[in-house]
């Protein structure tokens, strides 16, 4: 490398070192590194000039001196800037908004399912689960619903193979529990169920259901009413009232629809309850003796009650969600509203 190149390289390095010195201490260190009498980079170059042939020395010395003067001037100018207290180089842009850390949230339906299961845990119910692909025996036949029964039609679902389908309710889970455990049994089975429904504002072909089952000797309709009334008060508040209307399910007898006083208006009447003051939250009934027989329980010895509800419906009411499809689109602008405060 010839001398000219060395001087140019040093000057470029020196210029950025000087400009980058953030305070006078750093600047003094740069000055010593460049021009220090003992080991300064330029001092060493100048010391080497003595080795050059005599005829080249004057020109080389002049070039080195020029660089020395330029660096001295830059050092002085930088020292003035630092003394004046002006900001050295543009620093962080303090007007930039901070980066907000991404926070996850539980899905509104999960919030409701977990809350319901927690209330039912307090009443002695254990969480249970089972397969979503079921046989038609577990989904229909064992539940006193022959495949040609009109109720099977209402549960029209997706067949995967002959005799194998996507469950249309979670009742098969309770059937499997009864086959596996002797009474007393108290379980709650939440899970996804499937129906051949159009996907519109109030229907989804796959949605969350939750069923409860209690079986023991001596369980009566009073236990059903008391359990669901206490459940409703713990879930929606102690002032909640409950009413039971006669209904029909093939797997229970007698059967009832369960209404609670509207959790939005407290029963005075509002748009959520269509001015009735009541909300239907559940269907329920005393387990049909044939269902017990199919499960291998002695229907003469055991009685029990069961109930089912749709957590997605409850979530929509509680959170004012107008369209069921919002629950399945996974749009983060919707989901992030459920981040805990
Ligand atoms: C509803 C009504 C109900 C059941 C589900 C059931 C399960 C077994 C035996 C007897 Cl293993 N019953 N489940 C009983 C009555 C009603 O669901 O409105 N679901 C959304």
Tab-separated table of C-alpha atoms and ligand atoms in Angstrom:
chain	number	residue	atom	x	y	z
A	1	UNK	CA	0.000	0.000	0.000
A	2	UNK	CA	1.522	3.303	-0.927
A	3	UNK	CA	1.611	6.262	1.381
A	4	UNK	CA	-1.159	8.154	-0.369
A	5	UNK	CA	-3.563	5.239	0.120
A	6	UNK	CA	-2.542	4.878	3.775
A	7	UNK	CA	-3.236	8.554	4.398
A	8	UNK	CA	-6.616	8.447	2.661
A	9	UNK	CA	-7.680	5.332	4.561
A	10	UNK	CA	-6.637	6.845	7.850
A	11	UNK	CA	-8.468	10.069	7.084
A	12	UNK	CA	-11.716	8.253	6.309
A	13	UNK	CA	-11.460	6.188	9.502
A	14	UNK	CA	-10.575	9.269	11.507
A	15	UNK	CA	-13.504	11.289	10.183
A	16	UNK	CA	-16.046	8.691	11.267
A	17	UNK	CA	-14.327	8.135	14.634
A	18	UNK	CA	-14.418	11.874	15.325
A	19	UNK	CA	-18.029	12.277	14.247
A	20	UNK	CA	-18.974	9.244	16.386
A	21	UNK	CA	-17.330	10.509	19.594
A	22	UNK	CA	-20.277	11.190	21.898
A	23	UNK	CA	-18.460	13.140	24.612
A	24	UNK	CA	-15.164	14.893	25.247
A	25	UNK	CA	-13.539	11.864	26.926
A	26	UNK	CA	-14.259	9.712	23.873
A	27	UNK	CA	-13.032	12.498	21.609
A	28	UNK	CA	-9.756	12.824	23.537
A	29	UNK	CA	-9.211	9.068	23.179
A	30	UNK	CA	-9.718	9.408	19.421
A	31	UNK	CA	-7.244	12.298	19.318
A	32	UNK	CA	-4.587	10.247	21.130
A	33	UNK	CA	-5.206	7.269	18.862
A	34	UNK	CA	-4.643	9.457	15.784
A	35	UNK	CA	-2.149	12.115	16.782
A	36	UNK	CA	-0.679	10.900	20.106
A	37	UNK	CA	3.021	11.628	20.298
A	38	UNK	CA	4.032	8.047	21.050
A	39	UNK	CA	1.662	5.717	19.234
A	40	UNK	CA	-0.704	7.930	17.242
A	41	UNK	CA	-1.482	6.344	13.849
A	42	UNK	CA	-0.531	9.477	11.916
A	43	UNK	CA	2.541	10.060	14.123
A	44	UNK	CA	3.757	6.579	13.181
A	45	UNK	CA	3.196	7.213	9.489
A	46	UNK	CA	5.188	10.435	9.736
A	47	UNK	CA	7.963	8.699	11.613
A	48	UNK	CA	8.221	6.254	8.694
A	49	UNK	CA	8.777	9.066	6.210
A	50	UNK	CA	12.491	9.007	7.147
A	51	UNK	CA	12.878	5.635	5.367
A	52	UNK	CA	11.764	7.125	2.029
A	53	UNK	CA	14.256	8.078	-0.677
A	54	UNK	CA	15.307	11.729	-0.185
A	55	UNK	CA	13.667	12.996	-3.369
A	56	UNK	CA	10.198	11.703	-2.317
A	57	UNK	CA	10.357	13.007	1.223
A	58	UNK	CA	9.212	16.634	0.746
A	59	UNK	CA	6.033	15.727	-1.161
A	60	UNK	CA	5.157	12.917	1.256
A	61	UNK	CA	5.757	15.134	4.238
A	62	UNK	CA	3.486	17.800	2.800
A	63	UNK	CA	0.668	15.271	2.214
A	64	UNK	CA	0.982	13.913	5.749
A	65	UNK	CA	0.950	17.399	7.191
A	66	UNK	CA	-2.185	18.222	5.268
A	67	UNK	CA	-3.972	15.241	6.784
A	68	UNK	CA	-2.683	16.160	10.219
A	69	UNK	CA	-4.059	19.670	9.933
A	70	UNK	CA	-7.375	18.461	8.617
A	71	UNK	CA	-7.745	15.998	11.509
A	72	UNK	CA	-6.731	18.639	14.035
A	73	UNK	CA	-9.387	20.954	12.608
A	74	UNK	CA	-12.055	18.207	12.729
A	75	UNK	CA	-11.109	17.382	16.326
A	76	UNK	CA	-11.424	21.038	17.319
A	77	UNK	CA	-14.752	21.438	15.530
A	78	UNK	CA	-16.112	18.300	17.192
A	79	UNK	CA	-14.883	19.513	20.591
A	80	UNK	CA	-16.775	22.782	20.057
A	81	UNK	CA	-19.975	20.909	19.212
A	82	UNK	CA	-19.633	18.693	22.280
A	83	UNK	CA	-18.907	21.694	24.535
A	84	UNK	CA	-21.954	23.521	23.234
A	85	UNK	CA	-24.119	20.651	24.493
A	86	UNK	CA	-25.820	20.150	21.130
A	87	UNK	CA	-26.901	16.539	20.559
A	88	UNK	CA	-24.076	14.676	18.886
A	89	UNK	CA	-25.870	12.691	16.212
A	90	UNK	CA	-29.629	12.256	15.823
A	91	UNK	CA	-30.504	9.709	18.492
A	92	UNK	CA	-33.607	7.605	19.124
A	93	UNK	CA	-36.829	9.130	17.798
A	94	UNK	CA	-38.655	9.656	21.085
A	95	UNK	CA	-41.913	10.398	19.285
A	96	UNK	CA	-42.149	6.830	17.901
A	97	UNK	CA	-44.937	4.877	19.636
A	98	UNK	CA	-43.630	1.857	21.585
A	99	UNK	CA	-44.117	-1.659	20.307
A	100	UNK	CA	-47.113	-3.233	22.070
A	101	UNK	CA	-46.427	-6.795	23.085
A	102	UNK	CA	-48.910	-9.239	21.526
A	103	UNK	CA	-51.192	-10.769	24.162
A	104	UNK	CA	-53.269	-13.859	23.604
A	105	UNK	CA	-56.831	-14.334	24.826
A	106	UNK	CA	-59.070	-17.279	25.469
A	107	UNK	CA	-61.890	-17.651	22.945
A	108	UNK	CA	-65.254	-16.349	24.254
A	109	UNK	CA	-66.799	-19.826	23.946
A	110	UNK	CA	-63.877	-21.299	25.902
A	111	UNK	CA	-64.421	-18.642	28.592
A	112	UNK	CA	-68.067	-19.712	28.942
A	113	UNK	CA	-67.313	-23.465	28.826
A	114	UNK	CA	-64.644	-23.114	31.514
A	115	UNK	CA	-66.929	-20.999	33.690
A	116	UNK	CA	-69.799	-23.499	33.373
A	117	UNK	CA	-67.481	-26.429	34.125
A	118	UNK	CA	-66.075	-24.586	37.127
A	119	UNK	CA	-69.575	-23.972	38.542
A	120	UNK	CA	-70.511	-27.612	37.902
A	121	UNK	CA	-67.251	-28.775	39.508
A	122	UNK	CA	-68.497	-27.005	42.636
A	123	UNK	CA	-71.660	-29.120	42.409
A	124	UNK	CA	-69.658	-32.355	42.107
A	125	UNK	CA	-69.446	-32.824	38.328
A	126	UNK	CA	-66.225	-34.133	36.742
A	127	UNK	CA	-65.222	-33.115	33.223
A	128	UNK	CA	-65.334	-35.951	30.661
A	129	UNK	CA	-64.603	-36.220	26.987
A	130	UNK	CA	-64.905	-38.642	24.114
A	131	UNK	CA	-64.410	-39.077	20.370
A	132	UNK	CA	-65.957	-36.728	17.800
A	133	UNK	CA	-66.193	-39.569	15.271
A	134	UNK	CA	-68.824	-41.911	16.709
A	135	UNK	CA	-70.854	-44.931	15.750
A	136	UNK	CA	-74.555	-44.476	15.110
A	137	UNK	CA	-75.168	-46.793	18.071
A	138	UNK	CA	-73.567	-44.358	20.555
A	139	UNK	CA	-74.972	-41.262	18.861
A	140	UNK	CA	-78.572	-42.462	18.237
A	141	UNK	CA	-79.597	-46.058	18.945
A	142	UNK	CA	-78.275	-46.351	22.519
A	143	UNK	CA	-79.979	-43.041	23.322
A	144	UNK	CA	-83.408	-44.402	22.530
A	145	UNK	CA	-83.358	-42.649	19.169
A	146	UNK	CA	-83.883	-45.162	16.317
A	147	UNK	CA	-82.298	-44.032	13.077
A	148	UNK	CA	-85.752	-43.562	11.515
A	149	UNK	CA	-86.959	-41.445	14.460
A	150	UNK	CA	-87.788	-37.809	13.555
A	151	UNK	CA	-85.367	-36.678	16.279
A	152	UNK	CA	-82.555	-38.372	14.342
A	153	UNK	CA	-83.569	-36.249	11.392
A	154	UNK	CA	-83.141	-33.048	13.409
A	155	UNK	CA	-79.629	-34.249	14.196
A	156	UNK	CA	-78.812	-34.939	10.558
A	157	UNK	CA	-75.038	-35.116	10.574
A	158	UNK	CA	-71.995	-36.075	8.516
A	159	UNK	CA	-71.318	-39.734	7.810
A	160	UNK	CA	-67.669	-40.777	7.557
A	161	UNK	CA	-68.390	-44.404	6.688
A	162	UNK	CA	-71.406	-46.714	7.006
A	163	UNK	CA	-72.404	-46.593	10.694
A	164	UNK	CA	-69.703	-44.010	11.555
A	165	UNK	CA	-70.548	-40.315	11.855
A	166	UNK	CA	-69.521	-37.011	13.413
A	167	UNK	CA	-71.404	-36.882	16.726
A	168	UNK	CA	-74.447	-34.584	16.682
A	169	UNK	CA	-74.413	-34.123	20.483
A	170	UNK	CA	-72.095	-35.012	23.373
A	171	UNK	CA	-74.467	-37.634	24.829
A	172	UNK	CA	-72.244	-40.468	23.483
A	173	UNK	CA	-69.605	-39.293	25.958
A	174	UNK	CA	-71.991	-39.961	28.865
A	175	UNK	CA	-72.929	-43.356	27.388
A	176	UNK	CA	-69.239	-44.288	27.345
A	177	UNK	CA	-68.778	-43.009	30.914
A	178	UNK	CA	-71.717	-45.120	32.128
A	179	UNK	CA	-70.296	-48.206	30.410
A	180	UNK	CA	-66.987	-47.633	32.147
A	181	UNK	CA	-68.036	-46.539	35.660
A	182	UNK	CA	-70.678	-47.712	38.117
A	183	UNK	CA	-72.937	-45.120	39.844
A	184	UNK	CA	-72.813	-42.690	41.486
A	185	UNK	CA	-71.832	-40.750	38.377
A	186	UNK	CA	-71.739	-36.985	37.930
A	187	UNK	CA	-70.051	-35.789	34.733
A	188	UNK	CA	-70.048	-32.784	32.454
A	189	UNK	CA	-69.100	-33.336	28.816
A	190	UNK	CA	-68.255	-30.250	26.758
A	191	UNK	CA	-67.158	-30.593	23.144
A	192	UNK	CA	-67.656	-29.920	19.463
A	193	UNK	CA	-70.706	-31.449	17.779
A	194	UNK	CA	-71.757	-31.507	14.123
A	195	UNK	CA	-75.032	-30.997	12.293
A	196	UNK	CA	-75.894	-30.690	8.626
A	197	UNK	CA	-76.959	-27.052	9.049
A	198	UNK	CA	-76.299	-24.070	6.783
A	199	UNK	CA	-73.571	-21.728	8.051
A	200	UNK	CA	-75.542	-18.510	8.674
A	201	UNK	CA	-75.846	-15.824	11.350
A	202	UNK	CA	-77.483	-18.207	13.851
A	203	UNK	CA	-76.325	-21.699	12.741
A	204	UNK	CA	-72.956	-23.388	12.370
A	205	UNK	CA	-72.299	-26.913	11.071
A	206	UNK	CA	-69.841	-27.433	13.941
A	207	UNK	CA	-70.466	-25.890	17.345
A	208	UNK	CA	-69.861	-26.376	21.046
A	209	UNK	CA	-72.287	-28.341	23.188
A	210	UNK	CA	-72.156	-29.231	26.842
A	211	UNK	CA	-74.118	-31.927	28.622
A	212	UNK	CA	-74.351	-32.964	32.248
A	213	UNK	CA	-75.372	-36.322	33.729
A	214	UNK	CA	-76.047	-37.413	37.314
A	215	UNK	CA	-76.932	-41.025	38.176
A	216	UNK	CA	-77.456	-42.650	41.560
A	217	UNK	CA	-80.063	-44.473	43.603
A	218	UNK	CA	-82.982	-42.219	44.528
A	219	UNK	CA	-82.327	-39.236	42.236
A	220	UNK	CA	-85.590	-37.437	41.426
A	221	UNK	CA	-86.856	-34.518	39.366
A	222	UNK	CA	-86.380	-32.389	42.506
A	223	UNK	CA	-82.627	-32.979	42.229
A	224	UNK	CA	-82.737	-31.904	38.589
A	225	UNK	CA	-84.607	-28.675	39.421
A	226	UNK	CA	-82.487	-27.836	42.454
A	227	UNK	CA	-79.210	-28.550	40.674
A	228	UNK	CA	-80.053	-26.475	37.593
A	229	UNK	CA	-81.486	-23.624	39.713
A	230	UNK	CA	-78.346	-23.501	41.852
A	231	UNK	CA	-76.210	-23.788	38.704
A	232	UNK	CA	-78.016	-20.793	37.135
A	233	UNK	CA	-77.630	-18.671	40.280
A	234	UNK	CA	-73.894	-19.410	40.496
A	235	UNK	CA	-73.369	-18.785	36.767
A	236	UNK	CA	-75.550	-15.689	36.243
A	237	UNK	CA	-75.961	-14.245	39.762
A	238	UNK	CA	-77.899	-15.037	42.923
A	239	UNK	CA	-81.035	-13.118	41.860
A	240	UNK	CA	-81.523	-15.379	38.822
A	241	UNK	CA	-84.917	-17.132	38.643
A	242	UNK	CA	-85.523	-20.410	36.820
A	243	UNK	CA	-88.560	-21.940	35.148
A	244	UNK	CA	-89.186	-25.365	33.639
A	245	UNK	CA	-91.515	-25.995	30.700
A	246	UNK	CA	-92.606	-29.466	29.543
A	247	UNK	CA	-90.750	-30.702	26.488
A	248	UNK	CA	-89.673	-33.870	24.725
A	249	UNK	CA	-86.369	-35.651	24.132
A	250	UNK	CA	-86.211	-39.335	23.187
A	251	UNK	CA	-83.532	-40.001	25.833
A	252	UNK	CA	-85.314	-38.419	28.814
A	253	UNK	CA	-88.740	-38.829	30.388
A	254	UNK	CA	-90.099	-36.492	31.608
A	255	UNK	CA	-88.266	-33.738	29.716
A	256	UNK	CA	-88.157	-29.974	30.152
A	257	UNK	CA	-86.877	-26.765	28.636
A	258	UNK	CA	-85.033	-24.662	31.212
A	259	UNK	CA	-85.422	-20.868	31.146
A	260	UNK	CA	-83.592	-18.355	33.328
A	261	UNK	CA	-84.592	-14.770	34.031
A	262	UNK	CA	-82.814	-12.687	31.377
A	263	UNK	CA	-79.168	-12.144	32.381
A	264	UNK	CA	-79.063	-8.920	30.397
A	265	UNK	CA	-82.104	-7.046	31.813
A	266	UNK	CA	-82.715	-9.133	34.960
A	267	UNK	CA	-86.199	-10.086	33.722
A	268	UNK	CA	-87.688	-6.662	33.018
A	269	UNK	CA	-87.694	-7.263	29.272
A	270	UNK	CA	-85.179	-6.153	26.654
A	271	UNK	CA	-84.195	-6.859	23.066
A	272	UNK	CA	-81.936	-9.759	24.120
A	273	UNK	CA	-84.929	-11.668	25.595
A	274	UNK	CA	-87.379	-10.307	23.011
A	275	UNK	CA	-89.240	-8.486	25.832
A	276	UNK	CA	-90.159	-11.796	27.532
A	277	UNK	CA	-87.814	-11.451	30.519
A	278	UNK	CA	-86.740	-15.091	29.996
A	279	UNK	CA	-83.892	-16.850	28.212
A	280	UNK	CA	-83.929	-20.499	27.230
A	281	UNK	CA	-80.537	-21.912	28.240
A	282	UNK	CA	-80.962	-25.652	28.476
A	283	UNK	CA	-82.952	-28.803	27.810
A	284	UNK	CA	-83.116	-31.427	30.532
A	285	UNK	CA	-84.931	-34.452	31.853
A	286	UNK	CA	-84.873	-37.714	33.779
A	287	UNK	CA	-82.770	-40.300	31.940
A	288	UNK	CA	-85.003	-42.748	30.051
A	289	UNK	CA	-84.907	-46.286	31.521
A	290	UNK	CA	-84.007	-47.723	28.079
A	291	UNK	CA	-80.881	-45.542	28.009
A	292	UNK	CA	-79.796	-47.001	31.358
A	293	UNK	CA	-80.454	-50.513	30.069
A	294	UNK	CA	-78.325	-49.790	26.986
A	295	UNK	CA	-75.536	-48.523	29.247
A	296	UNK	CA	-75.628	-51.695	31.343
A	297	UNK	CA	-77.203	-49.979	34.392
A	298	UNK	CA	-80.180	-51.594	36.156
A	299	UNK	CA	-83.105	-49.209	35.384
A	300	UNK	CA	-84.992	-50.587	38.409
A	301	UNK	CA	-82.208	-49.570	40.743
A	302	UNK	CA	-80.874	-46.307	39.303
A	303	UNK	CA	-82.417	-43.022	38.279
A	304	UNK	CA	-80.759	-39.847	37.097
A	305	UNK	CA	-81.081	-36.587	35.269
A	306	UNK	CA	-79.320	-35.107	32.258
A	307	UNK	CA	-79.179	-31.684	30.660
A	308	UNK	CA	-77.665	-30.092	27.614
A	309	UNK	CA	-76.834	-26.550	26.586
A	310	UNK	CA	-75.086	-24.533	23.895
A	311	UNK	CA	-72.179	-22.469	25.286
A	312	UNK	CA	-71.850	-20.561	21.978
A	313	UNK	CA	-75.432	-19.282	22.368
A	314	UNK	CA	-74.735	-18.253	25.968
A	315	UNK	CA	-71.477	-16.526	24.954
A	316	UNK	CA	-73.325	-14.612	22.211
A	317	UNK	CA	-75.926	-13.389	24.709
A	318	UNK	CA	-73.428	-12.490	27.441
A	319	UNK	CA	-71.022	-10.647	25.124
A	320	UNK	CA	-73.591	-9.221	22.692
A	321	UNK	CA	-72.152	-11.106	19.691
A	322	UNK	CA	-74.649	-10.636	16.825
A	323	UNK	CA	-73.465	-13.324	14.379
A	324	UNK	CA	-72.314	-16.872	15.231
A	325	UNK	CA	-69.811	-16.789	12.346
A	326	UNK	CA	-67.705	-14.285	14.313
A	327	UNK	CA	-66.889	-17.184	16.658
A	328	UNK	CA	-65.266	-19.217	13.888
A	329	UNK	CA	-63.491	-16.656	11.694
A	330	UNK	CA	-60.547	-16.223	14.095
A	331	UNK	CA	-60.293	-12.527	13.203
A	332	UNK	CA	-57.836	-11.150	15.747
A	333	UNK	CA	-59.702	-7.815	15.843
A	334	UNK	CA	-62.635	-9.777	17.287
A	335	UNK	CA	-60.663	-12.170	19.495
A	336	UNK	CA	-58.389	-9.532	21.066
A	337	UNK	CA	-61.442	-7.978	22.728
A	338	UNK	CA	-61.384	-10.925	25.146
A	339	UNK	CA	-57.843	-10.257	26.433
A	340	UNK	CA	-58.077	-9.949	30.223
A	341	UNK	CA	-57.965	-6.319	31.353
B	1	LIG	C1	-80.415	-29.402	24.611
B	1	LIG	C2	-80.954	-30.609	25.238
B	1	LIG	C3	-80.307	-32.559	26.421
B	1	LIG	C4	-79.648	-34.646	27.344
B	1	LIG	C5	-79.394	-33.543	26.566
B	1	LIG	C6	-78.803	-36.898	27.845
B	1	LIG	C7	-77.681	-37.703	27.802
B	1	LIG	C8	-77.793	-39.010	28.206
B	1	LIG	C9	-78.966	-39.491	28.670
B	1	LIG	C10	-80.041	-38.635	28.688
B	1	LIG	CL1	-76.441	-40.038	28.154
B	1	LIG	N1	-79.947	-37.368	28.288
B	1	LIG	N2	-78.678	-35.610	27.441
B	1	LIG	C11	-80.868	-34.729	28.014
B	1	LIG	C12	-81.811	-33.727	27.846
B	1	LIG	C13	-81.518	-32.611	27.055
B	1	LIG	O1	-79.954	-31.493	25.620
B	1	LIG	O2	-81.105	-28.437	24.476
B	1	LIG	N3	-79.152	-29.389	24.240
B	1	LIG	C14	-78.528	-28.273	23.620
